[in-house]
Amino acid sequence: MGKGGGCVPSKKKISKSTSQNPPPPIPAVEPDSATNDAVSATESARDSVPEKTQTQNLKIFIIFYSMYGHVESLARKMKKGVEAVDGVEAVLYRAPETLTEEVLVQMRAPVKDDSIPEIPSPDELAGADGFLFGFPTRYGSMAAQMKAFFDSTGQLWREQKLAGKPAGFFVSTGTQGGGQETTAWTAITQLAHHGMLFVPIGYTFGAGMFKMDSIRGGTPYGAGVFAGDGTREASETELALAEHQGKYMAAVVKKLQVHII
């Protein structure tokens, strides 16, 4: 090139800025306190998960509130579905009743089956590997009895003892437009604050999810039953969907347990 071309720099020239003033080292970035707290909480939640031996079954707690027996009928079928999966056990619990016996009599609520106990304490939840929560709707949200139970889990929330545990929902409504989806949808907030994993069933039930020849409860959020005025019993399709959800949840819990670090 001619003089002043400037396209090929001279090999003899060395930049003074490079030779005399090397670039400063990149400072190490310390994680802030919020990050440290989040990491500590995650490690604490992970460490709180008991290791299962080859002889121990995984446990899914099926916790429900049922005034007239509709949700209970789904819960029993779910137990059957859970225990169809090898190595997984289902435990049925009732959420504590908040109404007095006098009020229940006036509402013509049947006597509850003593073979299914009330859950003794919210602390019991820490011992489960997964959950299925069932409840009737009250204006598109869970019944007050189940909400009161979730409200009693404050200590578990503070310690994030349930973080990472999978959970699903099943519901009962009085009418077809009474909240089969919104009752489960609005309940997801309870899981979110605990750091739990919501497991919907989607359309894994196959053709049964598309049947239009009869009235059927149940949605991609979970199994469901239409109670009508309280006299209608769960149909065979509704019960079959509940059993499927139990089996599906058991498979998910089993798969997650294998991948726990």
PDB file of C-alpha atoms in Angstrom:
ATOM      1  CA  MET A   1       0.000   0.000   0.000  1.00  0.00           C
ATOM      2  CA  GLY A   2       1.155   3.591  -0.486  1.00  0.00           C
ATOM      3  CA  LYS A   3       1.902   6.037   2.264  1.00  0.00           C
ATOM      4  CA  GLY A   4      -1.015   6.822   4.459  1.00  0.00           C
ATOM      5  CA  GLY A   5      -2.860   3.651   3.413  1.00  0.00           C
ATOM      6  CA  GLY A   6      -3.246   2.572   7.017  1.00  0.00           C
ATOM      7  CA  CYS A   7      -4.700  -0.838   6.123  1.00  0.00           C
ATOM      8  CA  VAL A   8      -1.771  -2.905   7.439  1.00  0.00           C
ATOM      9  CA  PRO A   9      -0.505  -1.780  10.863  1.00  0.00           C
ATOM     10  CA  SER A  10       3.231  -1.880  11.433  1.00  0.00           C
ATOM     11  CA  LYS A  11       4.402  -4.958  13.369  1.00  0.00           C
ATOM     12  CA  LYS A  12       6.947  -2.779  15.198  1.00  0.00           C
ATOM     13  CA  LYS A  13       4.337  -0.469  16.743  1.00  0.00           C
ATOM     14  CA  ILE A  14       2.934  -1.407  20.131  1.00  0.00           C
ATOM     15  CA  SER A  15       0.083   0.524  21.681  1.00  0.00           C
ATOM     16  CA  LYS A  16       1.209   2.319  24.834  1.00  0.00           C
ATOM     17  CA  SER A  17      -2.227   1.907  26.377  1.00  0.00           C
ATOM     18  CA  THR A  18      -1.962  -1.867  25.982  1.00  0.00           C
ATOM     19  CA  SER A  19       1.584  -2.239  27.221  1.00  0.00           C
ATOM     20  CA  GLN A  20       1.495   0.174  30.128  1.00  0.00           C
ATOM     21  CA  ASN A  21      -2.132   0.085  31.237  1.00  0.00           C
ATOM     22  CA  PRO A  22      -3.556  -3.455  31.180  1.00  0.00           C
ATOM     23  CA  PRO A  23      -7.373  -3.676  31.595  1.00  0.00           C
ATOM     24  CA  PRO A  24      -8.519  -3.856  35.226  1.00  0.00           C
ATOM     25  CA  PRO A  25      -9.635  -7.286  36.485  1.00  0.00           C
ATOM     26  CA  ILE A  26     -13.374  -8.001  36.429  1.00  0.00           C
ATOM     27  CA  PRO A  27     -14.621  -7.832  40.021  1.00  0.00           C
ATOM     28  CA  ALA A  28     -16.309 -10.913  41.413  1.00  0.00           C
ATOM     29  CA  VAL A  29     -20.045 -10.404  41.813  1.00  0.00           C
ATOM     30  CA  GLU A  30     -21.305 -11.437  45.215  1.00  0.00           C
ATOM     31  CA  PRO A  31     -24.892 -12.732  45.285  1.00  0.00           C
ATOM     32  CA  ASP A  32     -27.177 -10.391  47.154  1.00  0.00           C
ATOM     33  CA  SER A  33     -28.928 -11.373  50.347  1.00  0.00           C
ATOM     34  CA  ALA A  34     -32.192 -12.148  48.543  1.00  0.00           C
ATOM     35  CA  THR A  35     -30.407 -14.644  46.308  1.00  0.00           C
ATOM     36  CA  ASN A  36     -28.675 -16.204  49.299  1.00  0.00           C
ATOM     37  CA  ASP A  37     -31.993 -16.502  51.108  1.00  0.00           C
ATOM     38  CA  ALA A  38     -33.631 -18.132  48.078  1.00  0.00           C
ATOM     39  CA  VAL A  39     -30.795 -20.625  47.704  1.00  0.00           C
ATOM     40  CA  SER A  40     -30.905 -21.428  51.408  1.00  0.00           C
ATOM     41  CA  ALA A  41     -34.676 -21.947  51.293  1.00  0.00           C
ATOM     42  CA  THR A  42     -34.344 -24.246  48.269  1.00  0.00           C
ATOM     43  CA  GLU A  43     -31.611 -26.288  49.920  1.00  0.00           C
ATOM     44  CA  SER A  44     -33.614 -26.466  53.136  1.00  0.00           C
ATOM     45  CA  ALA A  45     -36.716 -27.682  51.284  1.00  0.00           C
ATOM     46  CA  ARG A  46     -34.655 -30.247  49.398  1.00  0.00           C
ATOM     47  CA  ASP A  47     -32.950 -31.458  52.569  1.00  0.00           C
ATOM     48  CA  SER A  48     -36.313 -31.853  54.302  1.00  0.00           C
ATOM     49  CA  VAL A  49     -37.392 -34.505  51.767  1.00  0.00           C
ATOM     50  CA  PRO A  50     -36.804 -37.884  53.442  1.00  0.00           C
ATOM     51  CA  GLU A  51     -34.932 -40.421  51.368  1.00  0.00           C
ATOM     52  CA  LYS A  52     -37.019 -43.474  50.528  1.00  0.00           C
ATOM     53  CA  THR A  53     -35.523 -46.914  50.824  1.00  0.00           C
ATOM     54  CA  GLN A  54     -36.367 -49.663  48.352  1.00  0.00           C
ATOM     55  CA  THR A  55     -38.817 -51.176  50.837  1.00  0.00           C
ATOM     56  CA  GLN A  56     -40.735 -47.967  51.582  1.00  0.00           C
ATOM     57  CA  ASN A  57     -43.784 -46.981  49.582  1.00  0.00           C
ATOM     58  CA  LEU A  58     -44.212 -43.434  48.367  1.00  0.00           C
ATOM     59  CA  LYS A  59     -47.202 -41.800  50.056  1.00  0.00           C
ATOM     60  CA  ILE A  60     -49.923 -39.682  48.520  1.00  0.00           C
ATOM     61  CA  PHE A  61     -52.279 -38.020  50.981  1.00  0.00           C
ATOM     62  CA  ILE A  62     -55.835 -37.654  49.670  1.00  0.00           C
ATOM     63  CA  ILE A  63     -57.257 -34.890  51.836  1.00  0.00           C
ATOM     64  CA  PHE A  64     -60.843 -33.848  51.237  1.00  0.00           C
ATOM     65  CA  TYR A  65     -63.894 -32.153  52.652  1.00  0.00           C
ATOM     66  CA  SER A  66     -67.268 -33.676  51.776  1.00  0.00           C
ATOM     67  CA  MET A  67     -70.576 -32.644  53.278  1.00  0.00           C
ATOM     68  CA  TYR A  68     -72.945 -34.953  51.395  1.00  0.00           C
ATOM     69  CA  GLY A  69     -70.548 -37.645  50.225  1.00  0.00           C
ATOM     70  CA  HIS A  70     -69.961 -36.650  46.603  1.00  0.00           C
ATOM     71  CA  VAL A  71     -66.324 -35.606  47.024  1.00  0.00           C
ATOM     72  CA  GLU A  72     -65.768 -38.616  49.271  1.00  0.00           C
ATOM     73  CA  SER A  73     -66.916 -40.977  46.507  1.00  0.00           C
ATOM     74  CA  LEU A  74     -64.251 -39.521  44.214  1.00  0.00           C
ATOM     75  CA  ALA A  75     -61.628 -39.732  46.964  1.00  0.00           C
ATOM     76  CA  ARG A  76     -62.224 -43.448  47.456  1.00  0.00           C
ATOM     77  CA  LYS A  77     -61.820 -44.101  43.741  1.00  0.00           C
ATOM     78  CA  MET A  78     -58.647 -42.038  43.683  1.00  0.00           C
ATOM     79  CA  LYS A  79     -57.198 -44.205  46.421  1.00  0.00           C
ATOM     80  CA  LYS A  80     -57.861 -47.244  44.273  1.00  0.00           C
ATOM     81  CA  GLY A  81     -56.151 -45.568  41.325  1.00  0.00           C
ATOM     82  CA  VAL A  82     -53.098 -44.529  43.359  1.00  0.00           C
ATOM     83  CA  GLU A  83     -52.576 -48.004  44.754  1.00  0.00           C
ATOM     84  CA  ALA A  84     -52.775 -49.565  41.295  1.00  0.00           C
ATOM     85  CA  VAL A  85     -49.274 -48.159  40.784  1.00  0.00           C
ATOM     86  CA  ASP A  86     -46.607 -50.346  42.325  1.00  0.00           C
ATOM     87  CA  GLY A  87     -44.680 -48.756  45.188  1.00  0.00           C
ATOM     88  CA  VAL A  88     -47.199 -45.983  45.912  1.00  0.00           C
ATOM     89  CA  GLU A  89     -49.623 -45.876  48.839  1.00  0.00           C
ATOM     90  CA  ALA A  90     -52.664 -43.635  49.344  1.00  0.00           C
ATOM     91  CA  VAL A  91     -53.836 -42.315  52.714  1.00  0.00           C
ATOM     92  CA  LEU A  92     -57.338 -40.863  53.062  1.00  0.00           C
ATOM     93  CA  TYR A  93     -57.910 -37.942  55.423  1.00  0.00           C
ATOM     94  CA  ARG A  94     -60.817 -35.603  56.035  1.00  0.00           C
ATOM     95  CA  ALA A  95     -60.302 -31.879  56.473  1.00  0.00           C
ATOM     96  CA  PRO A  96     -61.621 -30.792  59.885  1.00  0.00           C
ATOM     97  CA  GLU A  97     -65.271 -29.791  60.075  1.00  0.00           C
ATOM     98  CA  THR A  98     -65.930 -26.187  61.066  1.00  0.00           C
ATOM     99  CA  LEU A  99     -69.730 -26.389  61.430  1.00  0.00           C
ATOM    100  CA  THR A 100     -71.442 -27.463  64.632  1.00  0.00           C
ATOM    101  CA  GLU A 101     -73.350 -30.719  64.837  1.00  0.00           C
ATOM    102  CA  GLU A 102     -76.564 -28.754  65.211  1.00  0.00           C
ATOM    103  CA  VAL A 103     -76.004 -26.908  61.935  1.00  0.00           C
ATOM    104  CA  LEU A 104     -75.075 -30.111  60.116  1.00  0.00           C
ATOM    105  CA  VAL A 105     -78.323 -31.721  61.271  1.00  0.00           C
ATOM    106  CA  GLN A 106     -80.301 -28.746  59.987  1.00  0.00           C
ATOM    107  CA  MET A 107     -78.491 -29.042  56.644  1.00  0.00           C
ATOM    108  CA  ARG A 108     -79.384 -32.772  56.558  1.00  0.00           C
ATOM    109  CA  ALA A 109     -75.731 -33.742  56.164  1.00  0.00           C
ATOM    110  CA  PRO A 110     -75.242 -37.505  56.590  1.00  0.00           C
ATOM    111  CA  VAL A 111     -73.060 -38.857  59.390  1.00  0.00           C
ATOM    112  CA  LYS A 112     -69.436 -39.135  58.313  1.00  0.00           C
ATOM    113  CA  ASP A 113     -67.771 -42.530  57.990  1.00  0.00           C
ATOM    114  CA  ASP A 114     -65.441 -42.977  60.973  1.00  0.00           C
ATOM    115  CA  SER A 115     -63.130 -45.228  58.961  1.00  0.00           C
ATOM    116  CA  ILE A 116     -61.688 -42.085  57.344  1.00  0.00           C
ATOM    117  CA  PRO A 117     -60.114 -39.943  60.088  1.00  0.00           C
ATOM    118  CA  GLU A 118     -59.646 -36.202  60.191  1.00  0.00           C
ATOM    119  CA  ILE A 119     -56.051 -35.277  59.558  1.00  0.00           C
ATOM    120  CA  PRO A 120     -54.593 -34.882  63.073  1.00  0.00           C
ATOM    121  CA  SER A 121     -52.372 -31.888  62.341  1.00  0.00           C
ATOM    122  CA  PRO A 122     -51.121 -29.849  59.370  1.00  0.00           C
ATOM    123  CA  ASP A 123     -47.627 -31.061  60.301  1.00  0.00           C
ATOM    124  CA  GLU A 124     -48.594 -34.473  58.909  1.00  0.00           C
ATOM    125  CA  LEU A 125     -48.347 -33.023  55.394  1.00  0.00           C
ATOM    126  CA  ALA A 126     -44.557 -32.910  55.578  1.00  0.00           C
ATOM    127  CA  GLY A 127     -44.471 -36.713  55.528  1.00  0.00           C
ATOM    128  CA  ALA A 128     -46.245 -37.087  52.177  1.00  0.00           C
ATOM    129  CA  ASP A 129     -44.653 -37.311  48.737  1.00  0.00           C
ATOM    130  CA  GLY A 130     -47.695 -35.898  46.950  1.00  0.00           C
ATOM    131  CA  PHE A 131     -51.271 -34.731  47.490  1.00  0.00           C
ATOM    132  CA  LEU A 132     -54.756 -34.831  46.072  1.00  0.00           C
ATOM    133  CA  PHE A 133     -57.068 -32.229  47.619  1.00  0.00           C
ATOM    134  CA  GLY A 134     -60.821 -32.496  47.146  1.00  0.00           C
ATOM    135  CA  PHE A 135     -63.580 -30.057  48.053  1.00  0.00           C
ATOM    136  CA  PRO A 136     -67.011 -28.788  47.005  1.00  0.00           C
ATOM    137  CA  THR A 137     -67.385 -25.361  45.479  1.00  0.00           C
ATOM    138  CA  ARG A 138     -68.713 -22.278  47.181  1.00  0.00           C
ATOM    139  CA  TYR A 139     -69.338 -19.586  44.553  1.00  0.00           C
ATOM    140  CA  GLY A 140     -66.497 -20.793  42.342  1.00  0.00           C
ATOM    141  CA  SER A 141     -63.956 -21.299  45.134  1.00  0.00           C
ATOM    142  CA  MET A 142     -63.180 -24.028  47.649  1.00  0.00           C
ATOM    143  CA  ALA A 143     -65.463 -24.580  50.634  1.00  0.00           C
ATOM    144  CA  ALA A 144     -64.593 -22.710  53.830  1.00  0.00           C
ATOM    145  CA  GLN A 145     -63.682 -25.924  55.635  1.00  0.00           C
ATOM    146  CA  MET A 146     -60.866 -26.674  53.198  1.00  0.00           C
ATOM    147  CA  LYS A 147     -59.749 -23.042  53.148  1.00  0.00           C
ATOM    148  CA  ALA A 148     -59.548 -23.110  56.954  1.00  0.00           C
ATOM    149  CA  PHE A 149     -57.331 -26.177  56.699  1.00  0.00           C
ATOM    150  CA  PHE A 150     -54.978 -24.447  54.256  1.00  0.00           C
ATOM    151  CA  ASP A 151     -54.966 -21.416  56.546  1.00  0.00           C
ATOM    152  CA  SER A 152     -53.650 -23.631  59.340  1.00  0.00           C
ATOM    153  CA  THR A 153     -50.487 -24.560  57.414  1.00  0.00           C
ATOM    154  CA  GLY A 154     -48.644 -21.327  58.233  1.00  0.00           C
ATOM    155  CA  GLN A 155     -45.683 -22.984  59.929  1.00  0.00           C
ATOM    156  CA  LEU A 156     -45.153 -25.308  56.965  1.00  0.00           C
ATOM    157  CA  TRP A 157     -45.245 -22.251  54.707  1.00  0.00           C
ATOM    158  CA  ARG A 158     -42.690 -20.351  56.779  1.00  0.00           C
ATOM    159  CA  GLU A 159     -40.282 -23.282  56.593  1.00  0.00           C
ATOM    160  CA  GLN A 160     -41.272 -24.183  52.989  1.00  0.00           C
ATOM    161  CA  LYS A 161     -41.646 -27.806  54.067  1.00  0.00           C
ATOM    162  CA  LEU A 162     -43.983 -28.536  51.141  1.00  0.00           C
ATOM    163  CA  ALA A 163     -41.917 -26.869  48.423  1.00  0.00           C
ATOM    164  CA  GLY A 164     -41.463 -29.054  45.372  1.00  0.00           C
ATOM    165  CA  LYS A 165     -44.187 -31.552  46.320  1.00  0.00           C
ATOM    166  CA  PRO A 166     -46.775 -32.269  43.584  1.00  0.00           C
ATOM    167  CA  ALA A 167     -50.496 -31.794  44.211  1.00  0.00           C
ATOM    168  CA  GLY A 168     -53.765 -32.024  42.319  1.00  0.00           C
ATOM    169  CA  PHE A 169     -57.417 -31.113  42.902  1.00  0.00           C
ATOM    170  CA  PHE A 170     -60.844 -32.691  42.502  1.00  0.00           C
ATOM    171  CA  VAL A 171     -64.162 -30.952  43.058  1.00  0.00           C
ATOM    172  CA  SER A 172     -67.921 -31.146  43.397  1.00  0.00           C
ATOM    173  CA  THR A 173     -70.399 -28.576  42.127  1.00  0.00           C
ATOM    174  CA  GLY A 174     -74.157 -28.244  42.209  1.00  0.00           C
ATOM    175  CA  THR A 175     -74.654 -27.314  38.561  1.00  0.00           C
ATOM    176  CA  GLN A 176     -72.854 -27.607  35.234  1.00  0.00           C
ATOM    177  CA  GLY A 177     -71.893 -23.947  35.356  1.00  0.00           C
ATOM    178  CA  GLY A 178     -71.104 -23.926  39.044  1.00  0.00           C
ATOM    179  CA  GLY A 179     -67.311 -23.880  39.024  1.00  0.00           C
ATOM    180  CA  GLN A 180     -65.880 -27.209  37.857  1.00  0.00           C
ATOM    181  CA  GLU A 181     -62.855 -25.311  36.517  1.00  0.00           C
ATOM    182  CA  THR A 182     -62.765 -22.114  38.576  1.00  0.00           C
ATOM    183  CA  THR A 183     -62.904 -24.003  41.884  1.00  0.00           C
ATOM    184  CA  ALA A 184     -59.641 -25.763  41.043  1.00  0.00           C
ATOM    185  CA  TRP A 185     -58.171 -22.721  39.317  1.00  0.00           C
ATOM    186  CA  THR A 186     -58.665 -20.411  42.302  1.00  0.00           C
ATOM    187  CA  ALA A 187     -57.163 -23.049  44.606  1.00  0.00           C
ATOM    188  CA  ILE A 188     -53.823 -22.984  42.771  1.00  0.00           C
ATOM    189  CA  THR A 189     -52.850 -19.915  44.829  1.00  0.00           C
ATOM    190  CA  GLN A 190     -52.568 -22.141  47.903  1.00  0.00           C
ATOM    191  CA  LEU A 191     -50.000 -24.327  46.155  1.00  0.00           C
ATOM    192  CA  ALA A 192     -48.068 -21.375  44.745  1.00  0.00           C
ATOM    193  CA  HIS A 193     -47.358 -19.872  48.165  1.00  0.00           C
ATOM    194  CA  HIS A 194     -46.120 -23.224  49.430  1.00  0.00           C
ATOM    195  CA  GLY A 195     -43.910 -23.691  46.367  1.00  0.00           C
ATOM    196  CA  MET A 196     -45.822 -26.842  45.450  1.00  0.00           C
ATOM    197  CA  LEU A 197     -46.248 -28.209  41.926  1.00  0.00           C
ATOM    198  CA  PHE A 198     -49.764 -28.213  40.485  1.00  0.00           C
ATOM    199  CA  VAL A 199     -50.415 -31.375  38.471  1.00  0.00           C
ATOM    200  CA  PRO A 200     -53.487 -31.164  36.214  1.00  0.00           C
ATOM    201  CA  ILE A 201     -54.690 -34.239  34.358  1.00  0.00           C
ATOM    202  CA  GLY A 202     -55.092 -32.443  31.054  1.00  0.00           C
ATOM    203  CA  TYR A 203     -56.812 -34.739  28.556  1.00  0.00           C
ATOM    204  CA  THR A 204     -54.930 -37.875  29.608  1.00  0.00           C
ATOM    205  CA  PHE A 205     -58.249 -39.629  30.271  1.00  0.00           C
ATOM    206  CA  GLY A 206     -58.588 -39.893  26.506  1.00  0.00           C
ATOM    207  CA  ALA A 207     -61.978 -40.477  24.909  1.00  0.00           C
ATOM    208  CA  GLY A 208     -63.730 -40.197  28.269  1.00  0.00           C
ATOM    209  CA  MET A 209     -62.960 -36.473  28.330  1.00  0.00           C
ATOM    210  CA  PHE A 210     -64.906 -35.942  25.108  1.00  0.00           C
ATOM    211  CA  LYS A 211     -68.093 -37.860  25.843  1.00  0.00           C
ATOM    212  CA  MET A 212     -71.222 -35.807  25.253  1.00  0.00           C
ATOM    213  CA  ASP A 213     -73.846 -38.528  25.656  1.00  0.00           C
ATOM    214  CA  SER A 214     -74.382 -37.884  29.371  1.00  0.00           C
ATOM    215  CA  ILE A 215     -73.822 -35.296  32.074  1.00  0.00           C
ATOM    216  CA  ARG A 216     -70.253 -35.548  33.315  1.00  0.00           C
ATOM    217  CA  GLY A 217     -68.157 -33.565  35.749  1.00  0.00           C
ATOM    218  CA  GLY A 218     -64.385 -33.301  35.488  1.00  0.00           C
ATOM    219  CA  THR A 219     -62.054 -30.970  33.607  1.00  0.00           C
ATOM    220  CA  PRO A 220     -58.390 -30.782  32.564  1.00  0.00           C
ATOM    221  CA  TYR A 221     -57.786 -29.414  36.079  1.00  0.00           C
ATOM    222  CA  GLY A 222     -58.987 -32.593  37.758  1.00  0.00           C
ATOM    223  CA  ALA A 223     -61.881 -34.960  38.397  1.00  0.00           C
ATOM    224  CA  GLY A 224     -65.285 -33.584  39.307  1.00  0.00           C
ATOM    225  CA  VAL A 225     -68.840 -34.575  40.108  1.00  0.00           C
ATOM    226  CA  PHE A 226     -72.162 -32.802  39.699  1.00  0.00           C
ATOM    227  CA  ALA A 227     -74.150 -33.033  42.925  1.00  0.00           C
ATOM    228  CA  GLY A 228     -77.310 -31.308  41.723  1.00  0.00           C
ATOM    229  CA  ASP A 229     -79.617 -30.806  44.690  1.00  0.00           C
ATOM    230  CA  GLY A 230     -77.517 -33.278  46.672  1.00  0.00           C
ATOM    231  CA  THR A 231     -79.369 -36.422  45.624  1.00  0.00           C
ATOM    232  CA  ARG A 232     -77.448 -37.158  42.432  1.00  0.00           C
ATOM    233  CA  GLU A 233     -74.703 -39.773  42.781  1.00  0.00           C
ATOM    234  CA  ALA A 234     -71.425 -39.733  40.874  1.00  0.00           C
ATOM    235  CA  SER A 235     -71.729 -41.408  37.479  1.00  0.00           C
ATOM    236  CA  GLU A 236     -69.539 -44.271  36.305  1.00  0.00           C
ATOM    237  CA  THR A 237     -67.618 -41.890  34.040  1.00  0.00           C
ATOM    238  CA  GLU A 238     -67.000 -39.439  36.879  1.00  0.00           C
ATOM    239  CA  LEU A 239     -65.760 -42.244  39.133  1.00  0.00           C
ATOM    240  CA  ALA A 240     -63.572 -43.659  36.363  1.00  0.00           C
ATOM    241  CA  LEU A 241     -62.000 -40.241  35.839  1.00  0.00           C
ATOM    242  CA  ALA A 242     -61.272 -40.007  39.579  1.00  0.00           C
ATOM    243  CA  GLU A 243     -59.595 -43.413  39.525  1.00  0.00           C
ATOM    244  CA  HIS A 244     -57.573 -42.327  36.492  1.00  0.00           C
ATOM    245  CA  GLN A 245     -56.443 -39.173  38.297  1.00  0.00           C
ATOM    246  CA  GLY A 246     -55.226 -41.238  41.241  1.00  0.00           C
ATOM    247  CA  LYS A 247     -53.241 -43.501  38.954  1.00  0.00           C
ATOM    248  CA  TYR A 248     -51.887 -40.542  36.974  1.00  0.00           C
ATOM    249  CA  MET A 249     -50.774 -38.679  40.107  1.00  0.00           C
ATOM    250  CA  ALA A 250     -49.084 -41.797  41.477  1.00  0.00           C
ATOM    251  CA  ALA A 251     -47.103 -42.162  38.255  1.00  0.00           C
ATOM    252  CA  VAL A 252     -46.039 -38.502  38.387  1.00  0.00           C
ATOM    253  CA  VAL A 253     -44.981 -38.734  42.051  1.00  0.00           C
ATOM    254  CA  LYS A 254     -43.010 -41.883  41.327  1.00  0.00           C
ATOM    255  CA  LYS A 255     -41.270 -40.277  38.353  1.00  0.00           C
ATOM    256  CA  LEU A 256     -40.400 -37.118  40.296  1.00  0.00           C
ATOM    257  CA  GLN A 257     -38.991 -39.118  43.204  1.00  0.00           C
ATOM    258  CA  VAL A 258     -36.486 -40.777  40.876  1.00  0.00           C
ATOM    259  CA  HIS A 259     -35.141 -37.382  39.813  1.00  0.00           C
ATOM    260  CA  ILE A 260     -34.820 -35.791  43.270  1.00  0.00           C
ATOM    261  CA  ILE A 261     -31.242 -34.595  43.706  1.00  0.00           C
TER     262      ILE A 261
END
